[in-house]
Amino acid sequence: STERITKKGLSVPRKRDRNGQTVIRGAAGPLAHCVEDLALVMRSWLRPSVWKQDPVLPRLPFDEGVYAGGPAGDRQPLRVACLLTDGWFDPCPTGER
């Protein structure tokens, strides 16, 4: 999700120091070897100390109930989706891998 994780301190290369595409928003996020590692990172990023540093972030903490099996703890499988293309824009080669 865009704007869920702070972008403070990130640096991106820009041609002639100009901002790029604003219609397709980039999203910061972790890469990991397993779901448990991702959950650990998100627990540390989605906390009040980060929100104080970046006041535009939504105040939504990591939801342990959803991670444990659903909002009511009903142990439904956690579903993850990845949109590869919308028919207009394809991902860059590194995103396809």
mmCIF file of C-alpha atoms in Angstrom:
data_model
loop_
_atom_site.group_PDB
_atom_site.id
_atom_site.type_symbol
_atom_site.label_atom_id
_atom_site.label_comp_id
_atom_site.label_asym_id
_atom_site.label_seq_id
_atom_site.Cartn_x
_atom_site.Cartn_y
_atom_site.Cartn_z
ATOM 1 C CA SER A 1 0.000 0.000 0.000
ATOM 2 C CA THR A 2 1.311 3.422 -0.840
ATOM 3 C CA GLU A 3 1.819 5.828 2.048
ATOM 4 C CA ARG A 4 1.565 3.012 4.651
ATOM 5 C CA ILE A 5 5.329 2.915 5.267
ATOM 6 C CA THR A 6 7.345 6.084 5.753
ATOM 7 C CA LYS A 7 9.548 7.265 2.923
ATOM 8 C CA LYS A 8 11.549 9.606 5.136
ATOM 9 C CA GLY A 9 15.232 9.066 4.569
ATOM 10 C CA LEU A 10 14.776 7.253 1.264
ATOM 11 C CA SER A 11 16.698 8.445 -1.725
ATOM 12 C CA VAL A 12 15.889 7.673 -5.348
ATOM 13 C CA PRO A 13 17.872 8.495 -8.458
ATOM 14 C CA ARG A 14 16.216 11.166 -10.588
ATOM 15 C CA LYS A 15 17.200 12.174 -14.083
ATOM 16 C CA ARG A 16 18.290 15.832 -14.071
ATOM 17 C CA ASP A 17 16.991 16.011 -10.474
ATOM 18 C CA ARG A 18 13.370 15.985 -11.657
ATOM 19 C CA ASN A 19 10.554 14.042 -10.045
ATOM 20 C CA GLY A 20 9.182 11.177 -12.088
ATOM 21 C CA GLN A 21 5.784 9.603 -12.478
ATOM 22 C CA THR A 22 3.195 10.774 -9.971
ATOM 23 C CA VAL A 23 0.236 8.782 -11.305
ATOM 24 C CA ILE A 24 1.771 5.403 -10.444
ATOM 25 C CA ARG A 25 2.924 5.770 -6.864
ATOM 26 C CA GLY A 26 5.834 3.775 -5.554
ATOM 27 C CA ALA A 27 5.523 1.989 -2.239
ATOM 28 C CA ALA A 28 8.305 1.322 0.243
ATOM 29 C CA GLY A 29 8.341 -2.075 1.850
ATOM 30 C CA PRO A 30 10.464 -4.979 3.054
ATOM 31 C CA LEU A 31 11.727 -8.046 1.205
ATOM 32 C CA ALA A 32 12.328 -11.192 3.218
ATOM 33 C CA HIS A 33 12.886 -14.928 3.059
ATOM 34 C CA CYS A 34 9.758 -15.861 5.014
ATOM 35 C CA VAL A 35 6.459 -14.462 6.282
ATOM 36 C CA GLU A 36 7.687 -14.405 9.882
ATOM 37 C CA ASP A 37 10.507 -12.039 8.905
ATOM 38 C CA LEU A 38 8.026 -9.751 7.142
ATOM 39 C CA ALA A 39 5.776 -9.735 10.204
ATOM 40 C CA LEU A 40 8.735 -8.819 12.423
ATOM 41 C CA VAL A 41 9.648 -5.859 10.201
ATOM 42 C CA MET A 42 6.046 -4.645 9.974
ATOM 43 C CA ARG A 43 5.629 -4.867 13.770
ATOM 44 C CA SER A 44 8.653 -2.605 14.169
ATOM 45 C CA TRP A 45 7.573 -0.137 11.461
ATOM 46 C CA LEU A 46 3.889 0.179 12.380
ATOM 47 C CA ARG A 47 4.288 1.742 15.813
ATOM 48 C CA PRO A 48 3.822 5.137 17.471
ATOM 49 C CA SER A 49 7.526 6.027 17.480
ATOM 50 C CA VAL A 50 7.547 5.932 13.658
ATOM 51 C CA TRP A 51 4.290 7.912 13.418
ATOM 52 C CA LYS A 52 5.857 10.695 15.491
ATOM 53 C CA GLN A 53 8.673 11.010 12.950
ATOM 54 C CA ASP A 54 6.304 11.026 9.955
ATOM 55 C CA PRO A 55 2.942 12.598 10.847
ATOM 56 C CA VAL A 56 1.351 11.896 7.436
ATOM 57 C CA LEU A 57 1.280 8.128 8.009
ATOM 58 C CA PRO A 58 -2.010 6.502 9.014
ATOM 59 C CA ARG A 59 -2.096 5.448 12.672
ATOM 60 C CA LEU A 60 -2.750 1.755 11.991
ATOM 61 C CA PRO A 61 -0.711 -0.638 14.120
ATOM 62 C CA PHE A 62 0.212 -4.148 13.029
ATOM 63 C CA ASP A 63 -2.942 -6.242 13.453
ATOM 64 C CA GLU A 64 -1.921 -9.372 15.353
ATOM 65 C CA GLY A 65 -5.476 -10.743 15.077
ATOM 66 C CA VAL A 66 -5.438 -10.699 11.284
ATOM 67 C CA TYR A 67 -1.927 -12.163 11.207
ATOM 68 C CA ALA A 68 -2.982 -14.932 13.608
ATOM 69 C CA GLY A 69 -5.856 -16.031 11.418
ATOM 70 C CA GLY A 70 -8.421 -13.358 10.760
ATOM 71 C CA PRO A 71 -10.083 -10.399 12.449
ATOM 72 C CA ALA A 72 -12.102 -12.649 14.747
ATOM 73 C CA GLY A 73 -9.319 -15.175 15.236
ATOM 74 C CA ASP A 74 -11.228 -17.680 13.088
ATOM 75 C CA ARG A 75 -7.997 -19.169 11.697
ATOM 76 C CA GLN A 76 -8.841 -18.584 8.053
ATOM 77 C CA PRO A 77 -5.794 -18.770 5.783
ATOM 78 C CA LEU A 78 -4.087 -15.438 5.227
ATOM 79 C CA ARG A 79 -4.423 -14.500 1.557
ATOM 80 C CA VAL A 80 -1.825 -12.498 -0.288
ATOM 81 C CA ALA A 81 -2.306 -11.071 -3.770
ATOM 82 C CA CYS A 82 0.081 -9.638 -6.304
ATOM 83 C CA LEU A 83 -1.131 -7.716 -9.353
ATOM 84 C CA LEU A 84 1.370 -8.279 -12.142
ATOM 85 C CA THR A 85 -0.280 -6.027 -14.718
ATOM 86 C CA ASP A 86 -3.422 -3.999 -15.174
ATOM 87 C CA GLY A 87 -3.282 -4.271 -18.946
ATOM 88 C CA TRP A 88 -1.757 -0.812 -19.287
ATOM 89 C CA PHE A 89 1.426 -0.917 -17.250
ATOM 90 C CA ASP A 90 3.709 -3.908 -16.856
ATOM 91 C CA PRO A 91 6.130 -4.231 -13.941
ATOM 92 C CA CYS A 92 9.805 -3.552 -14.421
ATOM 93 C CA PRO A 93 12.008 -6.669 -14.903
ATOM 94 C CA THR A 94 13.126 -6.682 -11.264
ATOM 95 C CA GLY A 95 9.479 -6.592 -10.168
ATOM 96 C CA GLU A 96 8.606 -9.515 -12.440
ATOM 97 C CA ARG A 97 11.258 -11.704 -10.838
#
